[in-house]
Amino acid sequence: HFKLINDQFGHPAGDKVIADFSARIKCTCRPYDLVGRYGGEEFVAILPGTSPQDARAIAQRIRLTTQFTGPDLPQYTVSIGVCCASQVGLHDMISHADKALYRAKQDGRNRVCSEPIFVVEDQVVSKHSTPLGTPFNSLTTISTTMQT
């Protein structure tokens, strides 16, 4: 639905929304987290050493930052997918975060969904259990997209 921002308000407004969200997500994340635009209106945040609970809390804070925009910006919201994993490649983590992101969109947008996957010795461990050391050896990927 981000396309609606460009269609309704023009591409300069869409660019302002992307810049605004970029500033909001950077202010919400920690100094050592990596945040970048992943294409179009999608962003990825890599949160080293973050537990699944903390990752969801950070994602929720990011989502809530967009609840109030200034008068010079169209109102927008974000949908966020979160993936916490250990011993999984970044590409796979982003893929799982994207799955959670699409679920957030399907469930009504403006929400956070997670896809925690833990892999130990090539076996997937229950989505609700954490292998020893995961909070220190994990990366959390947050995939976001904006909509009106």
C-alpha positions as a Python dict, from the first residue, in 0.01 Angstrom:
ca = {
    (1, 'H'): (0, 0, 0),
    (2, 'F'): (301, 231, 9),
    (3, 'K'): (233, 288, -359),
    (4, 'L'): (-82, 473, -250),
    (5, 'I'): (135, 732, -75),
    (6, 'N'): (321, 801, -399),
    (7, 'D'): (0, 795, -604),
    (8, 'Q'): (-203, 1011, -369),
    (9, 'F'): (60, 1256, -239),
    (10, 'G'): (334, 1236, -504),
    (11, 'H'): (682, 1085, -508),
    (12, 'P'): (840, 1372, -309),
    (13, 'A'): (600, 1292, -23),
    (14, 'G'): (687, 922, -54),
    (15, 'D'): (1055, 1011, -32),
    (16, 'K'): (985, 1217, 282),
    (17, 'V'): (801, 924, 440),
    (18, 'I'): (1095, 692, 368),
    (19, 'A'): (1340, 946, 514),
    (20, 'D'): (1112, 999, 816),
    (21, 'F'): (1083, 627, 884),
    (22, 'S'): (1456, 581, 838),
    (23, 'A'): (1523, 841, 1106),
    (24, 'R'): (1262, 686, 1339),
    (25, 'I'): (1397, 331, 1308),
    (26, 'K'): (1757, 447, 1360),
    (27, 'C'): (1658, 638, 1676),
    (28, 'T'): (1468, 337, 1809),
    (29, 'C'): (1743, 81, 1752),
    (30, 'R'): (2059, 55, 1958),
    (31, 'P'): (2387, 212, 1840),
    (32, 'Y'): (2537, -125, 1743),
    (33, 'D'): (2232, -251, 1550),
    (34, 'L'): (2254, -244, 1172),
    (35, 'V'): (1966, -78, 988),
    (36, 'G'): (1932, -38, 615),
    (37, 'R'): (1686, 6, 336),
    (38, 'Y'): (1631, -328, 168),
    (39, 'G'): (1454, -199, -141),
    (40, 'G'): (1148, 9, -213),
    (41, 'E'): (978, 75, 117),
    (42, 'E'): (1135, -222, 295),
    (43, 'F'): (1396, -191, 567),
    (44, 'V'): (1596, -455, 752),
    (45, 'A'): (1734, -422, 1104),
    (46, 'I'): (1992, -668, 1232),
    (47, 'L'): (1995, -681, 1611),
    (48, 'P'): (2294, -881, 1739),
    (49, 'G'): (2258, -1072, 2064),
    (50, 'T'): (1887, -1005, 2104),
    (51, 'S'): (1639, -1245, 2260),
    (52, 'P'): (1310, -1309, 2080),
    (53, 'Q'): (1122, -1115, 2349),
    (54, 'D'): (1353, -815, 2322),
    (55, 'A'): (1337, -827, 1941),
    (56, 'R'): (957, -812, 1950),
    (57, 'A'): (974, -525, 2199),
    (58, 'I'): (1210, -330, 1972),
    (59, 'A'): (989, -406, 1672),
    (60, 'Q'): (683, -289, 1865),
    (61, 'R'): (862, 37, 1959),
    (62, 'I'): (951, 91, 1593),
    (63, 'R'): (589, 32, 1493),
    (64, 'L'): (458, 271, 1755),
    (65, 'T'): (691, 553, 1644),
    (66, 'T'): (482, 595, 1330),
    (67, 'Q'): (153, 647, 1510),
    (68, 'F'): (195, 1025, 1498),
    (69, 'T'): (355, 1201, 1205),
    (70, 'G'): (400, 1573, 1153),
    (71, 'P'): (162, 1789, 952),
    (72, 'D'): (392, 1785, 648),
    (73, 'L'): (377, 1403, 613),
    (74, 'P'): (95, 1167, 522),
    (75, 'Q'): (-6, 938, 808),
    (76, 'Y'): (153, 594, 766),
    (77, 'T'): (194, 273, 960),
    (78, 'V'): (439, -15, 941),
    (79, 'S'): (405, -391, 940),
    (80, 'I'): (701, -578, 1085),
    (81, 'G'): (825, -935, 1061),
    (82, 'V'): (1077, -1059, 1317),
    (83, 'C'): (1306, -1362, 1296),
    (84, 'C'): (1543, -1474, 1572),
    (85, 'A'): (1792, -1742, 1480),
    (86, 'S'): (2118, -1898, 1576),
    (87, 'Q'): (2358, -2064, 1331),
    (88, 'V'): (2148, -1960, 1029),
    (89, 'G'): (2267, -1753, 737),
    (90, 'L'): (2154, -1394, 698),
    (91, 'H'): (1968, -1474, 374),
    (92, 'D'): (1760, -1739, 555),
    (93, 'M'): (1691, -1504, 844),
    (94, 'I'): (1567, -1232, 611),
    (95, 'S'): (1352, -1489, 432),
    (96, 'H'): (1191, -1595, 761),
    (97, 'A'): (1145, -1233, 867),
    (98, 'D'): (977, -1168, 532),
    (99, 'K'): (739, -1459, 595),
    (100, 'A'): (645, -1303, 926),
    (101, 'L'): (609, -964, 755),
    (102, 'Y'): (365, -1106, 499),
    (103, 'R'): (168, -1266, 783),
    (104, 'A'): (153, -926, 955),
    (105, 'K'): (13, -777, 635),
    (106, 'Q'): (-239, -1058, 592),
    (107, 'D'): (-351, -1027, 954),
    (108, 'G'): (-448, -662, 904),
    (109, 'R'): (-126, -459, 878),
    (110, 'N'): (17, -219, 1138),
    (111, 'R'): (136, -506, 1356),
    (112, 'V'): (437, -720, 1447),
    (113, 'C'): (455, -1092, 1369),
    (114, 'S'): (750, -1314, 1447),
    (115, 'E'): (904, -1623, 1296),
    (116, 'P'): (1157, -1748, 1553),
    (117, 'I'): (1366, -2028, 1406),
    (118, 'F'): (1646, -2185, 1607),
    (119, 'V'): (1881, -2428, 1436),
    (120, 'V'): (2120, -2647, 1630),
    (121, 'E'): (2329, -2904, 1444),
    (122, 'D'): (2107, -2878, 1134),
    (123, 'Q'): (1787, -2949, 1328),
    (124, 'V'): (1508, -2700, 1384),
    (125, 'V'): (1430, -2666, 1752),
    (126, 'S'): (1081, -2572, 1868),
    (127, 'K'): (988, -2214, 1787),
    (128, 'H'): (926, -2163, 2158),
    (129, 'S'): (1248, -2304, 2301),
    (130, 'T'): (1587, -2141, 2299),
    (131, 'P'): (1911, -2337, 2268),
    (132, 'L'): (2180, -2263, 2522),
    (133, 'G'): (2353, -1937, 2446),
    (134, 'T'): (2111, -1811, 2181),
    (135, 'P'): (2070, -1462, 2331),
    (136, 'F'): (2444, -1411, 2289),
    (137, 'N'): (2501, -1593, 1961),
    (138, 'S'): (2190, -1493, 1771),
    (139, 'L'): (2100, -1229, 1520),
    (140, 'T'): (1751, -1091, 1494),
    (141, 'T'): (1631, -963, 1162),
    (142, 'I'): (1340, -724, 1140),
    (143, 'S'): (1179, -673, 803),
    (144, 'T'): (943, -376, 774),
    (145, 'T'): (719, -222, 516),
    (146, 'M'): (510, 96, 523),
    (147, 'Q'): (150, 155, 425),
    (148, 'T'): (-114, 425, 448),
}
